[in-house]
Short mmCIF file of C-alpha atoms (C1' of nucleotides) in Angstrom, two decimals:
data_model
loop_
_atom_site.label_atom_id
_atom_site.label_comp_id
_atom_site.label_asym_id
_atom_site.label_seq_id
_atom_site.Cartn_x
_atom_site.Cartn_y
_atom_site.Cartn_z
CA MET A 992 -0.95 -0.05 4.83
CA LYS A 993 -1.69 3.25 3.18
CA LEU A 994 -5.05 3.93 1.62
CA SER A 995 -5.10 5.03 -2.02
CA GLN A 996 -5.63 8.75 -2.50
CA GLY A 997 -8.36 8.18 -5.03
CA VAL A 998 -10.66 6.70 -2.39
CA GLU A 999 -11.34 10.14 -0.95
CA TRP A 1000 -12.07 11.56 -4.38
CA SER A 1001 -14.37 8.71 -5.27
CA VAL A 1002 -16.41 8.91 -2.09
CA HIS A 1003 -16.88 12.64 -2.49
CA CYS A 1004 -17.97 12.14 -6.08
CA ALA A 1005 -20.46 9.50 -4.97
CA VAL A 1006 -21.77 11.95 -2.39
CA THR A 1007 -22.28 14.53 -5.11
CA LEU A 1008 -24.04 12.06 -7.36
CA ALA A 1009 -26.28 11.04 -4.46
CA GLN A 1010 -27.57 14.62 -4.31
CA THR A 1011 -28.50 14.97 -7.95
CA SER A 1012 -32.04 14.38 -9.16
CA PRO A 1013 -32.78 10.80 -10.23
CA GLY A 1014 -31.99 10.14 -13.87
CA VAL A 1015 -29.64 13.11 -14.18
CA SER A 1016 -25.99 12.40 -14.97
CA VAL A 1017 -22.95 14.47 -14.05
CA SER A 1018 -19.95 14.55 -16.37
CA ARG A 1019 -16.50 13.77 -15.09
CA ARG A 1020 -15.44 17.27 -16.09
CA THR A 1021 -18.04 18.79 -13.79
CA LEU A 1022 -17.04 16.47 -11.00
CA ALA A 1023 -13.36 17.32 -11.45
CA GLU A 1024 -14.01 21.06 -11.43
CA ARG A 1025 -16.26 20.74 -8.43
CA TYR A 1026 -13.37 19.50 -6.29
CA ASP A 1027 -10.47 20.88 -8.35
CA LEU A 1028 -9.14 17.45 -9.27
CA PRO A 1029 -7.17 16.30 -12.34
CA GLU A 1030 -9.93 15.21 -14.68
CA ALA A 1031 -7.94 12.59 -16.58
CA TYR A 1032 -6.91 10.76 -13.45
CA LEU A 1033 -10.29 11.01 -11.83
CA ALA A 1034 -11.62 9.26 -14.92
CA LYS A 1035 -9.65 6.17 -13.97
CA HIS A 1036 -11.34 5.95 -10.60
CA LEU A 1037 -14.79 6.62 -11.96
CA LYS A 1038 -14.24 3.84 -14.44
CA ALA A 1039 -13.31 1.53 -11.59
CA MET A 1040 -16.56 2.37 -9.85
CA VAL A 1041 -18.48 1.63 -13.04
CA SER A 1042 -16.72 -1.73 -13.33
CA ALA A 1043 -17.65 -2.48 -9.73
CA GLY A 1044 -21.29 -1.77 -10.51
CA LEU A 1045 -21.58 1.27 -8.27
CA LEU A 1046 -22.03 3.86 -11.01
CA HIS A 1047 -23.70 3.89 -14.39
CA ALA A 1048 -22.09 5.78 -17.25
CA THR A 1049 -23.77 7.46 -20.22
CA THR A 1050 -21.92 8.84 -23.24
CA GLY A 1051 -22.71 11.79 -25.43
CA PRO A 1052 -24.01 15.28 -24.55
CA ARG A 1053 -25.92 15.48 -21.27
CA GLY A 1054 -24.22 12.21 -20.40
CA GLY A 1055 -21.96 11.38 -17.49
CA PHE A 1056 -22.23 9.33 -14.31
CA ARG A 1057 -25.04 8.53 -11.94
CA LEU A 1058 -25.42 6.11 -9.07
CA ALA A 1059 -26.30 2.60 -10.17
CA ARG A 1060 -28.46 2.08 -7.07
CA ALA A 1061 -29.84 4.01 -4.11
CA SER A 1062 -27.30 5.85 -1.98
CA GLU A 1063 -28.54 3.90 1.05
CA GLU A 1064 -27.41 0.74 -0.71
CA ILE A 1065 -23.83 1.88 -1.32
CA THR A 1066 -21.45 1.51 1.60
CA MET A 1067 -18.04 3.00 2.15
CA LEU A 1068 -16.66 -0.52 1.84
CA ASP A 1069 -18.13 -0.78 -1.66
CA VAL A 1070 -16.28 2.33 -2.75
CA VAL A 1071 -13.03 1.44 -1.02
CA GLU A 1072 -12.98 -2.02 -2.57
CA ALA A 1073 -13.84 -0.64 -5.99
CA ILE A 1074 -10.87 1.73 -5.93
CA ASP A 1075 -8.35 -0.05 -3.78
CA GLY A 1076 -9.10 -3.61 -4.82
CA SER A 1077 -11.26 -6.20 -3.15
CA GLY A 1078 -8.55 -8.80 -2.64
CA PRO A 1079 -7.43 -9.79 0.84
CA GLN A 1080 -5.01 -7.41 2.53
CA PHE A 1081 -2.89 -10.25 3.76
CA VAL A 1082 -2.04 -13.63 2.30
CA CYS A 1083 -0.46 -16.12 4.67
CA GLN A 1084 2.70 -17.60 3.14
CA GLU A 1085 2.63 -20.52 5.57
CA ILE A 1086 6.24 -19.97 6.49
CA ARG A 1087 5.70 -22.17 9.51
CA GLN A 1088 5.87 -25.10 7.07
CA ARG A 1089 9.22 -24.01 5.65
CA GLY A 1090 12.81 -23.91 6.87
CA THR A 1091 14.57 -25.84 9.61
CA ALA A 1092 11.64 -25.54 12.01
CA ALA A 1093 9.06 -26.63 9.47
CA LEU A 1094 5.95 -28.08 11.04
CA PRO A 1095 4.47 -31.27 9.59
CA PRO A 1096 1.19 -30.73 7.71
CA GLU A 1097 -0.82 -32.62 10.33
CA GLN A 1098 0.00 -29.85 12.83
CA CYS A 1099 -1.19 -27.19 10.40
CA ARG A 1100 -4.79 -28.22 10.02
CA GLU A 1101 -5.82 -25.16 11.98
CA ARG A 1102 -5.08 -21.75 10.61
CA CYS A 1103 -1.86 -20.04 11.68
CA GLY A 1104 -2.43 -17.78 14.68
CA VAL A 1105 -0.69 -14.88 13.00
CA ALA A 1106 -2.93 -15.06 9.97
CA LEU A 1107 -5.92 -15.43 12.23
CA ALA A 1108 -5.17 -12.19 14.06
CA LEU A 1109 -4.44 -10.24 10.88
CA ASP A 1110 -7.55 -11.51 9.15
CA SER A 1111 -9.64 -10.70 12.19
CA ALA A 1112 -8.35 -7.13 12.20
CA ALA A 1113 -9.05 -6.77 8.48
CA GLU A 1114 -12.57 -8.00 9.04
CA ALA A 1115 -13.07 -5.44 11.82
CA TRP A 1116 -11.97 -2.76 9.39
CA ARG A 1117 -14.32 -3.97 6.71
CA SER A 1118 -17.17 -4.24 9.18
CA SER A 1119 -16.69 -0.66 10.25
CA LEU A 1120 -16.75 0.55 6.66
CA ARG A 1121 -19.86 -1.49 5.98
CA THR A 1122 -21.87 0.40 8.59
CA VAL A 1123 -21.58 3.74 6.79
CA THR A 1124 -23.43 4.41 3.55
CA ILE A 1125 -23.19 7.26 1.09
CA ALA A 1126 -26.61 8.37 2.29
CA ASP A 1127 -25.22 8.67 5.82
CA ILE A 1128 -22.47 10.96 4.60
CA VAL A 1129 -24.99 13.15 2.79
CA ALA A 1130 -27.19 13.34 5.89
CA ARG A 1131 -24.30 14.63 7.98
CA LEU A 1132 -23.31 17.28 5.49
CA PRO A 1133 -23.52 20.94 6.59
CA ALA A 1134 -26.78 22.56 5.52
CA GLY A 1135 -25.00 24.92 3.14
CA ALA A 1136 -23.33 22.14 1.22
CA ARG A 1137 -26.58 20.67 0.00
CA ALA A 1138 -27.98 24.04 -1.02
CA GLN A 1139 -25.02 24.75 -3.28
CA LEU A 1140 -25.57 21.63 -5.31
CA GLN A 1141 -29.06 22.68 -6.44
CA ALA A 1142 -27.52 25.49 -8.49
CA MET B 1446 -4.57 -1.43 1.19
CA LYS B 1447 -2.20 -4.34 1.06
CA LEU B 1448 -0.18 -5.33 4.09
CA SER B 1449 3.59 -5.54 3.67
CA GLN B 1450 4.92 -9.07 3.32
CA GLY B 1451 7.53 -8.50 5.99
CA VAL B 1452 4.90 -8.21 8.69
CA GLU B 1453 4.29 -11.94 8.65
CA TRP B 1454 8.01 -12.66 8.85
CA SER B 1455 8.51 -10.22 11.68
CA VAL B 1456 5.69 -11.58 13.78
CA HIS B 1457 6.93 -15.14 13.37
CA CYS B 1458 10.43 -14.04 14.34
CA ALA B 1459 9.05 -12.32 17.42
CA VAL B 1460 7.21 -15.52 18.28
CA THR B 1461 10.46 -17.45 18.02
CA LEU B 1462 12.30 -14.95 20.19
CA ALA B 1463 9.52 -15.13 22.76
CA GLN B 1464 10.27 -18.83 23.19
CA THR B 1465 14.00 -18.50 23.82
CA SER B 1466 15.43 -18.41 27.30
CA PRO B 1467 15.78 -14.92 28.79
CA GLY B 1468 19.08 -13.26 27.96
CA VAL B 1469 19.78 -15.51 24.99
CA SER B 1470 20.00 -13.90 21.57
CA VAL B 1471 19.22 -15.43 18.19
CA SER B 1472 21.15 -14.33 15.12
CA ARG B 1473 19.35 -13.17 12.02
CA ARG B 1474 20.96 -16.01 10.14
CA THR B 1475 19.36 -18.54 12.46
CA LEU B 1476 16.02 -16.79 12.16
CA ALA B 1477 16.26 -16.72 8.37
CA GLU B 1478 17.11 -20.42 8.15
CA ARG B 1479 14.37 -21.29 10.59
CA TYR B 1480 11.71 -20.02 8.17
CA ASP B 1481 13.70 -20.24 4.91
CA LEU B 1482 13.71 -16.49 4.36
CA PRO B 1483 16.23 -14.25 2.54
CA GLU B 1484 18.57 -13.24 5.33
CA ALA B 1485 19.62 -9.89 3.87
CA TYR B 1486 16.08 -8.69 3.46
CA LEU B 1487 14.92 -10.01 6.80
CA ALA B 1488 17.69 -7.88 8.30
CA LYS B 1489 15.89 -4.75 7.19
CA HIS B 1490 12.75 -5.73 9.06
CA LEU B 1491 14.62 -6.76 12.19
CA LYS B 1492 16.37 -3.42 12.13
CA ALA B 1493 12.99 -1.70 11.95
CA MET B 1494 11.84 -3.59 15.01
CA VAL B 1495 14.98 -2.54 16.85
CA SER B 1496 14.35 1.09 15.90
CA ALA B 1497 10.79 0.75 17.18
CA GLY B 1498 12.09 -0.50 20.50
CA LEU B 1499 10.60 -3.97 20.23
CA LEU B 1500 13.87 -5.88 19.90
CA HIS B 1501 17.33 -5.47 21.33
CA ALA B 1502 20.35 -6.24 19.15
CA THR B 1503 23.77 -7.49 20.24
CA THR B 1504 26.80 -7.71 17.95
CA GLY B 1505 29.67 -10.16 17.93
CA PRO B 1506 29.71 -13.92 18.46
CA ARG B 1507 26.76 -15.30 20.43
CA GLY B 1508 25.03 -12.04 19.57
CA GLY B 1509 21.77 -11.49 17.75
CA PHE B 1510 18.29 -10.34 18.66
CA ARG B 1511 16.11 -10.73 21.71
CA LEU B 1512 12.83 -9.18 22.79
CA ALA B 1513 13.23 -5.79 24.40
CA ARG B 1514 10.35 -6.47 26.79
CA ALA B 1515 8.04 -9.29 27.86
CA SER B 1516 6.09 -11.00 25.08
CA GLU B 1517 2.86 -10.11 26.90
CA GLU B 1518 3.77 -6.46 26.42
CA ILE B 1519 4.23 -6.66 22.64
CA THR B 1520 1.05 -6.49 20.59
CA MET B 1521 0.48 -7.31 16.95
CA LEU B 1522 -0.12 -3.62 16.41
CA ASP B 1523 3.37 -2.84 17.70
CA VAL B 1524 4.92 -5.16 15.13
CA VAL B 1525 2.70 -4.03 12.28
CA GLU B 1526 3.45 -0.38 12.93
CA ALA B 1527 7.16 -1.07 13.27
CA ILE B 1528 7.29 -2.71 9.84
CA ASP B 1529 4.56 -0.98 7.92
CA GLY B 1530 4.90 2.47 9.39
CA SER B 1531 2.95 4.08 12.19
CA GLY B 1532 1.64 7.00 10.18
CA PRO B 1533 -2.09 7.37 9.52
CA GLN B 1534 -3.47 5.23 6.70
CA PHE B 1535 -5.48 8.09 5.37
CA VAL B 1536 -4.86 11.83 5.24
CA CYS B 1537 -7.86 14.00 4.43
CA GLN B 1538 -7.03 16.43 1.61
CA GLU B 1539 -9.98 18.63 2.50
CA ILE B 1540 -11.14 18.67 -1.08
CA ARG B 1541 -14.49 19.98 0.13
CA GLN B 1542 -12.74 23.34 0.52
CA ARG B 1543 -11.48 23.37 -3.07
CA GLY B 1544 -13.05 23.74 -6.51
CA THR B 1545 -16.30 25.32 -7.61
CA ALA B 1546 -18.27 23.87 -4.71
CA ALA B 1547 -15.75 24.93 -2.07
CA LEU B 1548 -17.25 25.27 1.36
CA PRO B 1549 -16.33 28.29 3.47
CA PRO B 1550 -14.04 27.51 6.42
CA GLU B 1551 -16.76 28.27 8.96
CA GLN B 1552 -18.70 25.26 7.66
CA CYS B 1553 -15.67 23.04 8.05
CA ARG B 1554 -15.12 23.31 11.78
CA GLU B 1555 -16.28 19.74 12.15
CA ARG B 1556 -14.32 16.96 10.55
CA CYS B 1557 -15.34 15.81 7.09
CA GLY B 1558 -17.73 12.85 7.28
CA VAL B 1559 -15.67 10.86 4.82
CA ALA B 1560 -12.51 11.24 6.86
CA LEU B 1561 -14.47 10.41 9.99
CA ALA B 1562 -15.65 7.10 8.60
CA LEU B 1563 -12.23 6.12 7.27
CA ASP B 1564 -10.49 7.06 10.50
CA SER B 1565 -13.05 5.15 12.49
CA ALA B 1566 -12.44 2.04 10.42
CA ALA B 1567 -8.69 2.39 10.82
CA GLU B 1568 -9.12 2.68 14.56
CA ALA B 1569 -11.24 -0.48 14.60
CA TRP B 1570 -8.42 -2.25 12.78
CA ARG B 1571 -5.82 -0.98 15.21
CA SER B 1572 -7.98 -1.88 18.17
CA SER B 1573 -8.31 -5.42 16.93
CA LEU B 1574 -4.55 -5.77 16.52
CA ARG B 1575 -3.99 -4.33 19.98
CA THR B 1576 -5.92 -7.16 21.63
CA VAL B 1577 -3.49 -9.85 20.49
CA THR B 1578 0.00 -10.12 21.96
CA ILE B 1579 2.98 -12.20 20.93
CA ALA B 1580 2.42 -14.24 24.07
CA ASP B 1581 -1.10 -15.06 22.86
CA ILE B 1582 0.29 -16.38 19.58
CA VAL B 1583 2.79 -18.54 21.44
CA ALA B 1584 0.06 -19.91 23.70
CA ARG B 1585 -2.01 -21.05 20.73
CA LEU B 1586 0.89 -22.76 19.01
CA PRO B 1587 0.64 -26.53 18.43
CA ALA B 1588 2.41 -28.50 21.17
CA GLY B 1589 5.04 -29.79 18.77
CA ALA B 1590 6.12 -26.35 17.67
CA ARG B 1591 7.33 -25.35 21.09
CA ALA B 1592 9.22 -28.56 21.64
CA GLN B 1593 11.24 -28.11 18.46
CA LEU B 1594 12.58 -24.79 19.61
CA GLN B 1595 14.29 -26.24 22.66
CA ALA B 1596 16.70 -28.11 20.40
"C1'" DG C 25 48.35 -23.58 35.80
"C1'" DC C 26 47.07 -18.64 35.07
"C1'" DA C 27 46.86 -13.88 33.08
"C1'" DC C 28 47.20 -11.10 29.14
"C1'" DA C 29 47.58 -9.38 24.44
"C1'" DT C 30 46.27 -10.46 19.94
"C1'" DC C 31 43.71 -12.34 16.47
"C1'" DT C 32 39.89 -14.38 14.28
"C1'" DA C 33 35.29 -14.96 13.22
"C1'" DC C 34 30.85 -13.61 13.84
"C1'" DT C 35 27.35 -10.04 14.50
"C1'" DC C 36 24.53 -5.95 13.08
"C1'" DG C 37 23.97 -1.46 10.39
"C1'" DG C 38 23.78 1.63 6.48
"C1'" DA C 39 24.24 2.46 1.55
"C1'" DT C 40 23.00 0.68 -2.94
"C1'" DA C 41 20.06 -1.62 -7.23
"C1'" DG C 42 15.71 -3.69 -9.23
"C1'" DA C 43 10.60 -4.67 -9.65
"C1'" DG C 44 5.89 -3.56 -9.16
"C1'" DA C 45 2.13 -0.66 -8.13
"C1'" DA C 46 0.11 3.79 -7.80
"C1'" DT C 47 -0.13 8.12 -10.06
"C1'" DG C 48 -0.74 11.07 -13.94
"C1'" DT C 49 -1.75 11.99 -18.99
"C1'" DC C 50 -3.23 11.50 -23.71
"C1'" DC C 51 -5.98 10.32 -27.83
"C1'" DG C 52 -9.65 7.49 -30.13
"C1'" DA C 53 -14.68 5.29 -30.41
"C1'" DG C 54 -19.39 6.10 -29.69
"C1'" DT C 55 -23.60 8.80 -29.10
"C1'" DC C 56 -26.89 12.42 -28.18
"C1'" DT C 57 -28.19 17.04 -29.50
"C1'" DC C 58 -28.65 20.82 -32.36
"C1'" DT C 59 -29.16 22.92 -36.85
"C1'" DG C 60 -30.51 23.50 -41.52
"C1'" DG C 61 -33.28 22.30 -45.37
"C1'" DG C 62 -37.18 20.25 -47.60
"C1'" DG C 63 -42.02 18.90 -47.73
"C1'" DC D 829 -45.56 24.51 -39.42
"C1'" DC D 830 -43.57 19.79 -39.12
"C1'" DC D 831 -40.27 16.12 -40.27
"C1'" DC D 832 -35.88 14.40 -41.48
"C1'" DA D 833 -30.95 14.15 -42.50
"C1'" DG D 834 -26.54 15.60 -41.46
"C1'" DA D 835 -22.91 17.66 -38.94
"C1'" DG D 836 -20.99 18.90 -34.75
"C1'" DA D 837 -19.65 18.63 -30.13
"C1'" DC D 838 -19.60 16.31 -26.04
"C1'" DT D 839 -19.13 12.00 -23.46
"C1'" DC D 840 -16.62 7.86 -21.73
"C1'" DG D 841 -13.07 4.06 -22.43
"C1'" DG D 842 -8.63 2.09 -23.13
"C1'" DA D 843 -3.59 2.63 -24.18
"C1'" DC D 844 0.69 5.04 -22.86
"C1'" DA D 845 4.55 7.67 -19.53
"C1'" DT D 846 6.28 8.90 -14.82
"C1'" DT D 847 7.04 8.62 -9.94
"C1'" DC D 848 7.21 6.38 -5.67
"C1'" DT D 849 7.17 2.56 -2.51
"C1'" DC D 850 8.30 -2.09 -1.60
"C1'" DT D 851 11.48 -5.75 -2.41
"C1'" DA D 852 16.03 -7.51 -2.59
"C1'" DT D 853 21.11 -7.40 -1.97
"C1'" DC D 854 25.83 -6.28 -0.79
"C1'" DC D 855 29.83 -4.75 1.85
"C1'" DG D 856 31.84 -2.26 5.86
"C1'" DA D 857 32.14 -1.10 11.21
"C1'" DG D 858 32.21 -3.03 15.63
"C1'" DT D 859 32.48 -6.56 19.22
"C1'" DA D 860 32.72 -10.83 21.95
"C1'" DG D 861 35.04 -14.89 22.32
"C1'" DA D 862 38.95 -18.07 21.26
"C1'" DT D 863 43.83 -18.73 20.97
"C1'" DG D 864 48.56 -18.66 21.70
"C1'" DT D 865 52.35 -16.99 24.53
"C1'" DG D 866 54.85 -15.59 28.47
"C1'" DC D 867 55.26 -15.83 33.50
#
DNA sequence: GCACATCTACTCGGATAGAGAATGTCCGAGTCTCTGGGG
DNA sequence: CCCCAGAGACTCGGACATTCTCTATCCGAGTAGATGTGC
């Protein structure tokens, strides 16, 4: 249950892109240098965000990445799922229906209590991430951080 | 962000142990056959639960595993952390203090907003798991499941 | 019939391979910009 | 002075190694109970 390292990078990059003027793109090289990250590997995560529809990529000089929609419309959950995968964290194997103590199917109409609890916890986690947007992160940034980006 | 497969096995085993008479141990072989699981691999998870203080192990004939404390006192979170590790799911790398846009330390007294959101979500997940105990799972079991164990 | 020493069989625990995912890196395809020449 | 063609450089995207965690397995150490013998 460890979160991929790239999630942190990706969120920070999204925060940076949220502070650029509309229509302006930032190259992955600039993003990598901004946070001292390996450019080639960061590229993989940026690509994932493009595939997820969070970012828009432009090639050629003056090209790069920009947000595909308003920063208020991009949640932490969007970024996490883009990088870490959107599949369920837990898949019930229905082991209660196997082995010597196998339950008959008619007793398994309702969902297994174990799966229920794990799914409920995962949903709580997702709900929490849904409440925070990239715009929220920008708003809570120290005053100096925003000033530096203008340069 | 995928949950280890062994968590499901371990919880089910704990549920089984919660239904045995006090003082009686169940061998890992019996547990493995009960759910049709690979015994050797299940052993690793049971060992982890012993190390975490959730189970108590006895060697020799009539030996095996039993709960180390009442099933009402063992939460889903206890089991998940025993199997999946109790370390934090996310460790902030403080990349805001690196690279060309590095912030000075005096602007980083407060925790990074990204880390804050991720930690908050993780805590919501843990909180949810804390509310469910092994005893709760047993209570919600179909009537037939409990009867089978007596045999 | 009872107590004891031995022996067997059963239990867990740690050390040891294999598979898959995450991490990290490289080079090629496409495109926008800039430059130079001609009208 | 303006327009156009070409070259150049910069961008992202996909294909290729490496490392680490999770999965899976085996054999050895230790112990409780069963057994056989002697009293």
